[in-house]
mmCIF file of C-alpha atoms in Angstrom:
data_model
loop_
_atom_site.group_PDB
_atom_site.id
_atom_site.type_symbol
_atom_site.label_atom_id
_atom_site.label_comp_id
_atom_site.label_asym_id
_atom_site.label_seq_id
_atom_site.Cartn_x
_atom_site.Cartn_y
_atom_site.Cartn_z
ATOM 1 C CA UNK A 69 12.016 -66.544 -6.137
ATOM 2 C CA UNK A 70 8.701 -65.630 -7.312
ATOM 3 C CA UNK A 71 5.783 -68.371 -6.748
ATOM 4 C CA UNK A 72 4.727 -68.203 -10.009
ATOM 5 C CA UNK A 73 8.139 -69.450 -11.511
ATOM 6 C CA UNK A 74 8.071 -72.655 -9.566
ATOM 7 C CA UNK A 75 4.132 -72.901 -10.742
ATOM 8 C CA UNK A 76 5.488 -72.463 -13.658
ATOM 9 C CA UNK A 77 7.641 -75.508 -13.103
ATOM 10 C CA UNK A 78 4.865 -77.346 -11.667
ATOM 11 C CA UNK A 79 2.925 -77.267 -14.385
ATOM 12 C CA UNK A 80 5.329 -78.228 -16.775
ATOM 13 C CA UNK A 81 6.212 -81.043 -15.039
ATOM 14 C CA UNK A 82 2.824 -82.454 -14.598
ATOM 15 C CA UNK A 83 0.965 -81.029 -17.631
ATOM 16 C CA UNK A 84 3.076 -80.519 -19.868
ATOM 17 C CA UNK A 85 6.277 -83.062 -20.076
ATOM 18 C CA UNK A 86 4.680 -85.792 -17.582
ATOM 19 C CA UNK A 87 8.117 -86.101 -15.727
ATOM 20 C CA UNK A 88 8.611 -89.447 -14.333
ATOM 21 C CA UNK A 89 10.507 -91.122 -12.000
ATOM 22 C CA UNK A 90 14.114 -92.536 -13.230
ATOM 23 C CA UNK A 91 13.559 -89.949 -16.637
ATOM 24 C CA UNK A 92 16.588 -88.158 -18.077
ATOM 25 C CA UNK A 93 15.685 -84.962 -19.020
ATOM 26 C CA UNK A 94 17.303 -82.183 -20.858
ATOM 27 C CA UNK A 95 16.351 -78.698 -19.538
ATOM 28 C CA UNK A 96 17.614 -75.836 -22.247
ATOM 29 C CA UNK A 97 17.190 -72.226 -21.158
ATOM 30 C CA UNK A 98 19.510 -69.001 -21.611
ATOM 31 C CA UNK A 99 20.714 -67.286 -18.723
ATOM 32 C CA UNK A 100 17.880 -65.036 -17.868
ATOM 33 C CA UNK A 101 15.692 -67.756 -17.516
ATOM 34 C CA UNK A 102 17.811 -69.193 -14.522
ATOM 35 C CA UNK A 103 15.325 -69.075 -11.780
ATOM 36 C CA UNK A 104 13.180 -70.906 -14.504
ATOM 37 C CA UNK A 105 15.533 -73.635 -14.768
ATOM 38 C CA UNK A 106 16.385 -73.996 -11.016
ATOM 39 C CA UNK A 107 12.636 -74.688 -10.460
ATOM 40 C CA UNK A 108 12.914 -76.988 -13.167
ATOM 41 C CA UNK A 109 15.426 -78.453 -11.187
ATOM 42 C CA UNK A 110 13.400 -79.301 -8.120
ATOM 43 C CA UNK A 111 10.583 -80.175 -9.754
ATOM 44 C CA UNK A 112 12.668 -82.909 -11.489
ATOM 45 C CA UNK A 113 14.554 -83.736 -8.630
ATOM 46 C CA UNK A 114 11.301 -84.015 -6.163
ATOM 47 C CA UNK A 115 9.857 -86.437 -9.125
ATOM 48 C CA UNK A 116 13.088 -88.778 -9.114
ATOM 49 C CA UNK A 117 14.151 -87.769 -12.236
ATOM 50 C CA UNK A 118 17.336 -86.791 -13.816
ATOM 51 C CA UNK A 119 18.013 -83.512 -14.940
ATOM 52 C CA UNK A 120 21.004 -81.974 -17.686
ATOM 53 C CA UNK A 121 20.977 -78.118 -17.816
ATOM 54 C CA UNK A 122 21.722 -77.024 -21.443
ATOM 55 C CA UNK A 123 22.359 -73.040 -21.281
ATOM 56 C CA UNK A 124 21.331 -72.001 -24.504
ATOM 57 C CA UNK A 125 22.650 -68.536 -25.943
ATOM 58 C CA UNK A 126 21.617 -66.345 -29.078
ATOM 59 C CA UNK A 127 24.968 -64.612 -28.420
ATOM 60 C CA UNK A 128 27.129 -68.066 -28.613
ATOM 61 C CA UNK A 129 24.578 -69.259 -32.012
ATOM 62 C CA UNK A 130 26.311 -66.547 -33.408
ATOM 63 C CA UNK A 131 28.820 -66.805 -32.712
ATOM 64 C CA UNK A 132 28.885 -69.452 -34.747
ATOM 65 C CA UNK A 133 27.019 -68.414 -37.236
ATOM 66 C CA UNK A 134 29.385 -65.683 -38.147
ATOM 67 C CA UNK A 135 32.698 -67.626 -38.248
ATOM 68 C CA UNK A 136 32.324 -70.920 -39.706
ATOM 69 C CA UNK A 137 33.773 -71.575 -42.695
ATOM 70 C CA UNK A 138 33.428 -74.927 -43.416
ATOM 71 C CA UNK A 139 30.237 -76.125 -43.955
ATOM 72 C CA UNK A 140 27.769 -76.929 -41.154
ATOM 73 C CA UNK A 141 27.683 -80.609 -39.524
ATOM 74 C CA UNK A 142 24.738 -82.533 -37.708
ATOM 75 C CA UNK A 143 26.511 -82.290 -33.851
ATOM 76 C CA UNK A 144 27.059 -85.969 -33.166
ATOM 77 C CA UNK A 145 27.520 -85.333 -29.215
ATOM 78 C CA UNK A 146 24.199 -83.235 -29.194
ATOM 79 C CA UNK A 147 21.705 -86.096 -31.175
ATOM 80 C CA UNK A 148 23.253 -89.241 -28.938
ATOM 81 C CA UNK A 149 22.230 -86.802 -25.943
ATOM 82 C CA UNK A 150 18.410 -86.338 -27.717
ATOM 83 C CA UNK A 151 19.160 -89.992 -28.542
ATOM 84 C CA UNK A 152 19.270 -90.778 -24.401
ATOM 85 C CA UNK A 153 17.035 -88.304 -22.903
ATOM 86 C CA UNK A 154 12.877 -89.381 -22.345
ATOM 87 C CA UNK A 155 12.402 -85.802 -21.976
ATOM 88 C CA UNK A 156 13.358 -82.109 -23.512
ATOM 89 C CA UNK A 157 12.476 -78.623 -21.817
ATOM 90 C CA UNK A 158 13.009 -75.604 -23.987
ATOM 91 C CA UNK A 159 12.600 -72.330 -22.540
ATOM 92 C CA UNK A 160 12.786 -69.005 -24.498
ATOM 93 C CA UNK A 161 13.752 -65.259 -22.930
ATOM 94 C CA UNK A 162 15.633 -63.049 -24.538
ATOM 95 C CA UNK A 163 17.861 -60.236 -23.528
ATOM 96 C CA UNK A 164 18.593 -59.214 -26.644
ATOM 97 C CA UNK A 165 15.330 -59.918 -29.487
ATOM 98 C CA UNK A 166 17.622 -58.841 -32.170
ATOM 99 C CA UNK A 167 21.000 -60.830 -31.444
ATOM 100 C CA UNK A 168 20.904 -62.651 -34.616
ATOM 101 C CA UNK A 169 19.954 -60.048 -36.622
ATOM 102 C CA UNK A 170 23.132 -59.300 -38.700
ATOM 103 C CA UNK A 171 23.380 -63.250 -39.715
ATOM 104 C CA UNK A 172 23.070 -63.988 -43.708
ATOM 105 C CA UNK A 173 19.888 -65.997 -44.111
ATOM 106 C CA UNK A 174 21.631 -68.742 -46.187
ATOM 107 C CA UNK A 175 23.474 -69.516 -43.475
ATOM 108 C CA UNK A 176 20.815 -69.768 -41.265
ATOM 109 C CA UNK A 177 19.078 -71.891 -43.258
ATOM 110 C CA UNK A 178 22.393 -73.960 -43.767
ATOM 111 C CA UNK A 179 22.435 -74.468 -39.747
ATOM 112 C CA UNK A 180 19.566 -75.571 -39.719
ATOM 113 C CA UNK A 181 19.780 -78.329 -42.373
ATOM 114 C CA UNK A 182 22.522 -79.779 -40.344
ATOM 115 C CA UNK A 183 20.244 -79.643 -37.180
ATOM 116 C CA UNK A 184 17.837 -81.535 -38.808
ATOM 117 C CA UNK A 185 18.489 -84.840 -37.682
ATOM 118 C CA UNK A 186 19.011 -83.240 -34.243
ATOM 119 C CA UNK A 187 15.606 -81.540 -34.342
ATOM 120 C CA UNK A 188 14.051 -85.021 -35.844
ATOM 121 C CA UNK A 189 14.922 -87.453 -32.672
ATOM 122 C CA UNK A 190 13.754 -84.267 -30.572
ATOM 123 C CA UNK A 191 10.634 -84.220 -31.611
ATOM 124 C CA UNK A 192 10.223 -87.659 -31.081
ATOM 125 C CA UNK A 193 10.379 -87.492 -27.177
ATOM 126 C CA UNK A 194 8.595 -85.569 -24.763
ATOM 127 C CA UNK A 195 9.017 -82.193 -25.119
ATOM 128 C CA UNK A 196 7.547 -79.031 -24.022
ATOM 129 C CA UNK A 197 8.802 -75.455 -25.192
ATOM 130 C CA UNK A 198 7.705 -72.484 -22.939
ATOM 131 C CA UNK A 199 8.396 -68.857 -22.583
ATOM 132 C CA UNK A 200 10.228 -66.987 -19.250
ATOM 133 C CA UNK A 201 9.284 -63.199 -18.979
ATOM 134 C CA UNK A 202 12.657 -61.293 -19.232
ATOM 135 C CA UNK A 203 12.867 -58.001 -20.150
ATOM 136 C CA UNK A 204 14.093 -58.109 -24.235
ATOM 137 C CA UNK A 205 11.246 -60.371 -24.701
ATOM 138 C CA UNK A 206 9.331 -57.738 -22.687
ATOM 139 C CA UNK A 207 11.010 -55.076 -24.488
ATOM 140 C CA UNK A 208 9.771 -56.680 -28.035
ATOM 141 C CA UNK A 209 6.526 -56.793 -27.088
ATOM 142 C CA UNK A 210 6.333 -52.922 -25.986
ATOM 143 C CA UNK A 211 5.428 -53.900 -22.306
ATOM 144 C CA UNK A 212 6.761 -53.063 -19.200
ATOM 145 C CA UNK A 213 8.530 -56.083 -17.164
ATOM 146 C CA UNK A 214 6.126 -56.441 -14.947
ATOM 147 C CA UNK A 215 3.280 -56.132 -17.338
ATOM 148 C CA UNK A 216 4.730 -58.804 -19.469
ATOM 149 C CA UNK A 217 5.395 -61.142 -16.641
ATOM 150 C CA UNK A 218 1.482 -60.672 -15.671
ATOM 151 C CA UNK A 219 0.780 -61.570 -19.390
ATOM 152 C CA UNK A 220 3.152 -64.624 -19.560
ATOM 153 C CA UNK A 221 1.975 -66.226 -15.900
ATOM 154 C CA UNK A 222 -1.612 -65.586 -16.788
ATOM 155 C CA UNK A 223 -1.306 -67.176 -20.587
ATOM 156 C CA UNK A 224 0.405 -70.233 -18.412
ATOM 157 C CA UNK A 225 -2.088 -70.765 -15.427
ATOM 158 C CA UNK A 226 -4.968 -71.139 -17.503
ATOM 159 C CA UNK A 227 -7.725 -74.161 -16.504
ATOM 160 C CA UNK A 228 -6.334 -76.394 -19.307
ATOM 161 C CA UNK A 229 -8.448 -78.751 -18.842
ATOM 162 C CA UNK A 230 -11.615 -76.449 -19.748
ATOM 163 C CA UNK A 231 -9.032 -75.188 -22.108
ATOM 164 C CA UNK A 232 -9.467 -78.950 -24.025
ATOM 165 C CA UNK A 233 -13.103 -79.441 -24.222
ATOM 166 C CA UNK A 234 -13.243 -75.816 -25.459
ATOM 167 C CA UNK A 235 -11.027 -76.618 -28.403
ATOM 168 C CA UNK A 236 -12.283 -80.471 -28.752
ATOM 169 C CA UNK A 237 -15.468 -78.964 -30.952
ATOM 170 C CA UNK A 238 -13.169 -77.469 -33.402
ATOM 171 C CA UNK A 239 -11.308 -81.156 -33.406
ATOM 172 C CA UNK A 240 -14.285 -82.671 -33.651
ATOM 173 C CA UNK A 241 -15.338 -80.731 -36.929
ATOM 174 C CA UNK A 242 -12.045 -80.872 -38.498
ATOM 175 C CA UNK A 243 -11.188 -84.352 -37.889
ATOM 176 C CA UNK A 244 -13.851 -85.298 -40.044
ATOM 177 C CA UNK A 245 -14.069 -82.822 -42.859
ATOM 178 C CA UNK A 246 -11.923 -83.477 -47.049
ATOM 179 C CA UNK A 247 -11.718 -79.345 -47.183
ATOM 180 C CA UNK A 248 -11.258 -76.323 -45.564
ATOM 181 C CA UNK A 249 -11.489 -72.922 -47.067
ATOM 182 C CA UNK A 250 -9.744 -69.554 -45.498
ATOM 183 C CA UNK A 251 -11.162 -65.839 -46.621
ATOM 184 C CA UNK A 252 -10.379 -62.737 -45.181
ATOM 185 C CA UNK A 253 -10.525 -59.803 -47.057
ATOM 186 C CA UNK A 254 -9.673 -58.856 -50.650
ATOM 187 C CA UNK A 255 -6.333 -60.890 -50.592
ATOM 188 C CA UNK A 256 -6.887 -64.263 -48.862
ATOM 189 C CA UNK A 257 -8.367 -67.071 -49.938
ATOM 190 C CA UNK A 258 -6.955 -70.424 -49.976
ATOM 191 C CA UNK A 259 -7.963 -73.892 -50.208
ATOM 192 C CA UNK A 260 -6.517 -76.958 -49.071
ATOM 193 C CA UNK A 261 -7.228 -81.008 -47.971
ATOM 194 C CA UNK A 262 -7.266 -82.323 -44.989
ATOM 195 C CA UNK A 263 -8.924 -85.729 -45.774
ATOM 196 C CA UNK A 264 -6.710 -88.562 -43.960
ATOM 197 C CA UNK A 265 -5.421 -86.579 -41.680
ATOM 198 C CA UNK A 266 -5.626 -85.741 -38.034
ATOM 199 C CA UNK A 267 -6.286 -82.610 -35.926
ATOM 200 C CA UNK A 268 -4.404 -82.093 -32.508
ATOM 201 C CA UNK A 269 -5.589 -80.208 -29.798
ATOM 202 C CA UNK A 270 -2.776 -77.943 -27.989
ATOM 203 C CA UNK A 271 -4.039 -77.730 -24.412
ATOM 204 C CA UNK A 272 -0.336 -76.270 -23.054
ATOM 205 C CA UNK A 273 1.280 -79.827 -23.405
ATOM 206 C CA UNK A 274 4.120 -79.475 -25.787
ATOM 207 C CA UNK A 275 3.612 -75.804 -26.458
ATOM 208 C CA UNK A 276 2.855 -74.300 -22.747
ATOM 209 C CA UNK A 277 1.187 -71.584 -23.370
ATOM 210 C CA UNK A 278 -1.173 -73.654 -25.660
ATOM 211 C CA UNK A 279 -4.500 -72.529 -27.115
ATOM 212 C CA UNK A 280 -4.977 -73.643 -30.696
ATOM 213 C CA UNK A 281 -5.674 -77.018 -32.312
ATOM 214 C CA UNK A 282 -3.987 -78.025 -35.893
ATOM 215 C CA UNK A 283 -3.473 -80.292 -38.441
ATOM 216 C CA UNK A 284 -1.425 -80.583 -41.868
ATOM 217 C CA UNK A 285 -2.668 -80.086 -44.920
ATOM 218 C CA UNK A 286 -2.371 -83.057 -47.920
ATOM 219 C CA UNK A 287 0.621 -81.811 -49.653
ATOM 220 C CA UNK A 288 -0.067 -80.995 -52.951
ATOM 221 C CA UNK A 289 -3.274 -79.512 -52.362
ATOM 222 C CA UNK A 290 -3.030 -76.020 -50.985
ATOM 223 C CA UNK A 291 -4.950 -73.566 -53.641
ATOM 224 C CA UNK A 292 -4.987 -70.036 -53.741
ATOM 225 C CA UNK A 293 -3.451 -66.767 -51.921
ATOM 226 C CA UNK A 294 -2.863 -65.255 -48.608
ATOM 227 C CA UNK A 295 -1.938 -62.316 -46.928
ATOM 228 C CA UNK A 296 -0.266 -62.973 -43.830
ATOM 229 C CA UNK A 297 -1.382 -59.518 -42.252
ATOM 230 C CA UNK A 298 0.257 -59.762 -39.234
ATOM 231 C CA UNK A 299 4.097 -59.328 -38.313
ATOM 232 C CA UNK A 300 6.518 -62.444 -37.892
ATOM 233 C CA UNK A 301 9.542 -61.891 -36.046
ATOM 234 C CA UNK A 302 12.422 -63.869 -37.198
ATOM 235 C CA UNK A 303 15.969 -63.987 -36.991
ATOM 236 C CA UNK A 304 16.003 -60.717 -35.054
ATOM 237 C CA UNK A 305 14.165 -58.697 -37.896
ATOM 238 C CA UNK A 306 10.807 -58.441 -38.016
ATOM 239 C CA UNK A 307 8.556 -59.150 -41.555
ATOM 240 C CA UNK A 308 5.728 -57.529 -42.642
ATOM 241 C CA UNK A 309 2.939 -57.936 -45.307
ATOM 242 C CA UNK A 310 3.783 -61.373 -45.963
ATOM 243 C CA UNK A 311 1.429 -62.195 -49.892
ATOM 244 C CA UNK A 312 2.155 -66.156 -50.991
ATOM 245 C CA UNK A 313 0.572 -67.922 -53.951
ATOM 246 C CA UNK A 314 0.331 -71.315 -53.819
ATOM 247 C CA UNK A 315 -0.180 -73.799 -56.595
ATOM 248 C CA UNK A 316 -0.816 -77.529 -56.152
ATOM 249 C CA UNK A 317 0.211 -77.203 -52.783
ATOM 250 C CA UNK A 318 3.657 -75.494 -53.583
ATOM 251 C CA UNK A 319 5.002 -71.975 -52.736
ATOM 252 C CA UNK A 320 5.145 -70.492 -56.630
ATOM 253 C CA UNK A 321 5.557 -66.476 -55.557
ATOM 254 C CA UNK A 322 5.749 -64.487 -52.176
ATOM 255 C CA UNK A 323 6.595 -61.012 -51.675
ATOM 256 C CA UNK A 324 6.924 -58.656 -48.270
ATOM 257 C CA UNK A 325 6.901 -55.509 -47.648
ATOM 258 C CA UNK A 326 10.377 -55.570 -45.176
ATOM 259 C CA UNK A 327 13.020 -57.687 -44.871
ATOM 260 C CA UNK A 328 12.120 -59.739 -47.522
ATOM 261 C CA UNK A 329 15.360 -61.052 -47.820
ATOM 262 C CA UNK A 330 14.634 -63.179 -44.733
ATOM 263 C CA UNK A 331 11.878 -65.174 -46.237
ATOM 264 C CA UNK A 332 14.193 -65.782 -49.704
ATOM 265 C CA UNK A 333 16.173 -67.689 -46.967
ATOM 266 C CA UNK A 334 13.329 -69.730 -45.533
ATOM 267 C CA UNK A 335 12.058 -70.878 -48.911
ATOM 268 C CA UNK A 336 15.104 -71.592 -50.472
ATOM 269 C CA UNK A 337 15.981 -74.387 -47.220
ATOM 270 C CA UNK A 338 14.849 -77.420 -48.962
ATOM 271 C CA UNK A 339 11.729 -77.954 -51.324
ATOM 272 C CA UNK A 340 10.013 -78.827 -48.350
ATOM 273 C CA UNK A 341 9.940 -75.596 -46.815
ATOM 274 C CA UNK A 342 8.246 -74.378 -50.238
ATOM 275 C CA UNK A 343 5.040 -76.311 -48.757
ATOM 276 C CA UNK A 344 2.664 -76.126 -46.115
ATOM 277 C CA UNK A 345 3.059 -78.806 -42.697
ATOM 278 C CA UNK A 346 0.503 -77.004 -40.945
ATOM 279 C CA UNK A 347 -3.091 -75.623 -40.739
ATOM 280 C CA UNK A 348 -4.004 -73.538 -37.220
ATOM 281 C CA UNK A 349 -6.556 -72.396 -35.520
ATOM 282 C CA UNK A 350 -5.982 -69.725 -32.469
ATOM 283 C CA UNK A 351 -8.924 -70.754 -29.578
ATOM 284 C CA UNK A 352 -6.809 -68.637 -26.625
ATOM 285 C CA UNK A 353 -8.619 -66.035 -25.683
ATOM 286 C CA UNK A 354 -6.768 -65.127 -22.644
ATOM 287 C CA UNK A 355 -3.563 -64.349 -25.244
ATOM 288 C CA UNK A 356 -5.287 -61.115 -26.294
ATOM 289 C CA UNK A 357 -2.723 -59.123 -27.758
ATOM 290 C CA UNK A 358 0.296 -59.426 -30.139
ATOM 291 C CA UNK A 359 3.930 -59.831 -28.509
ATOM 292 C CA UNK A 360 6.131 -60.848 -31.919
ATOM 293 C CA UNK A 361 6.563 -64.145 -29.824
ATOM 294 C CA UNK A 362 4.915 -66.961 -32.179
ATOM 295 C CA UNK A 363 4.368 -69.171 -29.018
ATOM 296 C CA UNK A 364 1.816 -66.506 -28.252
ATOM 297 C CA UNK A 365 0.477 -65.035 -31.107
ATOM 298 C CA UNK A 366 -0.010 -68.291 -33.329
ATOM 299 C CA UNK A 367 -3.005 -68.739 -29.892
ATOM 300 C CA UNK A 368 -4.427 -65.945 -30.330
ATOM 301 C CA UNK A 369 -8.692 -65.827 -30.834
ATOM 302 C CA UNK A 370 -9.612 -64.662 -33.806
ATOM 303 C CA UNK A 371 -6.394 -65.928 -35.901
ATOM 304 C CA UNK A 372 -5.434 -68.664 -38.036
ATOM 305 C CA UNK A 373 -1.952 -69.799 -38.952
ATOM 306 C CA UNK A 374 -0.315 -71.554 -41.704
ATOM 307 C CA UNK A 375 3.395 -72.978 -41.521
ATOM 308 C CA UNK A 376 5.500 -73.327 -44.441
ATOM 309 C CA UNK A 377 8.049 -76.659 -43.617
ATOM 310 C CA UNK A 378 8.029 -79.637 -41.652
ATOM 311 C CA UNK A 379 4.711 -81.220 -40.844
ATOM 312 C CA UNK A 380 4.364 -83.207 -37.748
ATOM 313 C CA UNK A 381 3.985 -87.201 -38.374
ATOM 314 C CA UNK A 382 1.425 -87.237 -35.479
ATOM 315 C CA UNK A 383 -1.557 -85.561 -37.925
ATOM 316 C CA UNK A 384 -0.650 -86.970 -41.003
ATOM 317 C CA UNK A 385 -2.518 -90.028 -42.078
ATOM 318 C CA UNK A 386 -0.889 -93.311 -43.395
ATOM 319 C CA UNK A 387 -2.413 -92.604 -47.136
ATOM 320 C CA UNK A 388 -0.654 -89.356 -47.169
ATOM 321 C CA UNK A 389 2.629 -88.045 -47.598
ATOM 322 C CA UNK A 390 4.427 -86.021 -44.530
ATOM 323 C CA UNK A 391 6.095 -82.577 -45.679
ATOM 324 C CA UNK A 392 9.973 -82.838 -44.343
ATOM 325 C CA UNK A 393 12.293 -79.829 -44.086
ATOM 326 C CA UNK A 394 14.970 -78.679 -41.760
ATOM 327 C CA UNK A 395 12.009 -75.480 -40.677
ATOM 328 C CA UNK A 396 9.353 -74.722 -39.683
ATOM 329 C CA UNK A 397 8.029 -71.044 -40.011
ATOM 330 C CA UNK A 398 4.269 -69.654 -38.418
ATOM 331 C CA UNK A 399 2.750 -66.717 -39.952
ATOM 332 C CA UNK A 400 -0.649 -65.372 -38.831
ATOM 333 C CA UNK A 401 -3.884 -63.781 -40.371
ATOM 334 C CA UNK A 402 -6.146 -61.558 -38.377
ATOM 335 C CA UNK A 403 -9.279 -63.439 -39.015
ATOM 336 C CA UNK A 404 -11.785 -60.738 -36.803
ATOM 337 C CA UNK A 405 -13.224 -58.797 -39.598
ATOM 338 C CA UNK A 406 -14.734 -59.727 -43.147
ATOM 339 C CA UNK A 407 -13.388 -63.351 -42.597
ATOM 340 C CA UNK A 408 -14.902 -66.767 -42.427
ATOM 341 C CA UNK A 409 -13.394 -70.646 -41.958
ATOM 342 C CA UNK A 410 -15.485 -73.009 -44.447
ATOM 343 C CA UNK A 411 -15.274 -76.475 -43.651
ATOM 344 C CA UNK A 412 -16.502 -78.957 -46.568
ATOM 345 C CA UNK A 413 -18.652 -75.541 -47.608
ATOM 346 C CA UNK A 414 -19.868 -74.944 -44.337
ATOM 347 C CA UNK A 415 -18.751 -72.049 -42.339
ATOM 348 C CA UNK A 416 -17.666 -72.770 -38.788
ATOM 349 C CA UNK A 417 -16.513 -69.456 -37.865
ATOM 350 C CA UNK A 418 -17.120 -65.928 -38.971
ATOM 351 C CA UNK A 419 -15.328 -62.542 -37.548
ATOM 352 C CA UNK A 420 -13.532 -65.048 -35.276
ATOM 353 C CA UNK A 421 -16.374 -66.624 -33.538
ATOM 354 C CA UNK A 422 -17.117 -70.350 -33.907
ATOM 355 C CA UNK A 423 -20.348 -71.962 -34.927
ATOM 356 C CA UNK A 424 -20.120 -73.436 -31.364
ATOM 357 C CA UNK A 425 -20.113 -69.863 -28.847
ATOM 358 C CA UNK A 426 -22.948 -68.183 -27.736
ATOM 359 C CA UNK A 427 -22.659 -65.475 -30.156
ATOM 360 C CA UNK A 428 -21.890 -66.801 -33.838
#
């Protein structure tokens, strides 16, 4: 096995999910990622803790996917498991990127409305979702194997704790600003209120890598337009040239320039995925290039990203209302040229640097 999947595992179960002993923890990962999950294994097993190996497949979602008939139903079995588990490991790798590809939208978006309670008493535990390097993830990103397995261990071995004081200033001025204001170029610029409402600082805890701090917005008050200028992957089909309009804090027009028909199925989830849960800011300069893996790119320097869906309760204050919807969708603007963050009229970062680096 290579050391740096058990360092892997090592720092997941110190960092990043706190394993203790007498936990019960639920450790998904697809094939590939077996050596992940063995290492996950011992690390569990060295800490006293109780391990259940979930082997999650794109192939057997599907499955699924394709030959239901009936409508979807919240698995009972699968929420009394998040129901009894302290702690939940997800780990991504994909042999095939583009498994899911031929799946109707709707549907999607139907599975996950029934996965919603699921996904709620999920989030409520630990939890931790990482990345293992096989080669269709590789392949997606246009590296070679072992060039993406460099990136991946590298993005995951960073000094997270100079990782948090790095990102603390930006918590610092967000957690006490009403506004913040997003401009880059001709096409974005978008308003929205944070007042009440808390920022959190990802230093590889529940997302591992980590690398950007975020908040949500106040619901109804996202103003203006964006143009999400770089690529999201999603349900095996990549989208491009993302343009929404928002009005009192709602979705009111989008376009894209490819696969459109993708999005139609994210906004048309619930009303609460016509609404932003979440406002962040990339601070991970050691992610320096995009992979069409969200857990990476939405860290990236130089970026901001914005989440139509679910907000998470942790940031949003008690005066304020928490977005709910059965998703949760990142999409990314390239903030390094003709771009500024305002923050209650100040600007706090311009081409991607911060008003706190050497060089703003």
């Amino acid at each position: 096995m290579d050391p740096r999947i058990r360092e892997h595992a090592q720092i997941i179960a110190d960092h990043s999910a706190d394993v203790q002993s007498g936990d019960d923890v639920v450790i998904s990962a697809p094939a590939v990622a077996e050596e992940l999950a063995v290492a996950l294994h011992e690390a569990c097993a060295e800490r006293g803790a109780n391990p259940v190996y979930l082997n999650s497949s794109s192939r057997a979602t599907r499955a699924v996917l394709k030959n239901r008939e009936e409508e979807f139903e919240t698995p009972g079995h699968l929420l009394a498991l998040y129901e009894e588990m302290d702690a939940y490991i997800a780990v991504r790798g994909d042999v095939n990127a583009t498994e899911q590809s031929d799946v109707d939208p709707e549907t999607n978006a139907a599975y996950r409305r029934a996965l919603q309670p699921a996904l709620r008493e999920r989030l409520s535990k630990r939890w931790c979702l990482t990345q293992f390097p096989a080669s269709g993830s590789a392949q997606l990103a246009g590296m070679s194997t072992d060039g993406y397995e460099n990136f991946v261990w590298d993005a995951v071995s960073l000094d997270w704790d100079a990782q948090r004081e790095h990102q603390s200033q930006m918590v610092d001025i967000l957690d006490d600003a009403d506004e913040v204001r997003i401009k880059s170029g001709e096409e974005t610029d978008v308003t929205m209120s944070i007042a009440g409402n808390s920022t959190l600082n990802d230093y590889g805890e529940k997302n591992l890598p980590g690398g950007e701090v975020f908040t949500a917005p106040v619901r109804e008050s996202v103003e203006g337009e964006v143009h999400f200028d770089m690529p999201l992957y999603r349900q095996g089909r990549e989208i491009e040239d993302v343009r929404v309009r928002f009005e009192d804090g709602r979705v009111e027009s989008y376009s894209a320039a490819r696969n459109e028909e993708v999005l139609d199925g994210v906004f048309e989830t619930d009303e609460g995925a016509r609404y932003l849960g979440e406002l962040g800011i990339g601070m991970n300069r050691a992610i320096d290039r995009f992979t069409y893996n969200m857990l990476f790119d939405e860290k990236m320097g130089d970026t901001v990203h914005m989440a139509v869906g679910a907000a998470y309760e942790e940031c949003v204050g008690e005066e304020n209302e928490v977005n709910e919807s059965a998703d949760h969708v990142d999409m990314i603007v390239d903030m390094s040229e003709d771009s500024v963050i305002e923050v209650d009229g100040e600007v706090v970062q311009r081409d991607g640097t911060f008003v706190f680096e050497d060089d703003f």
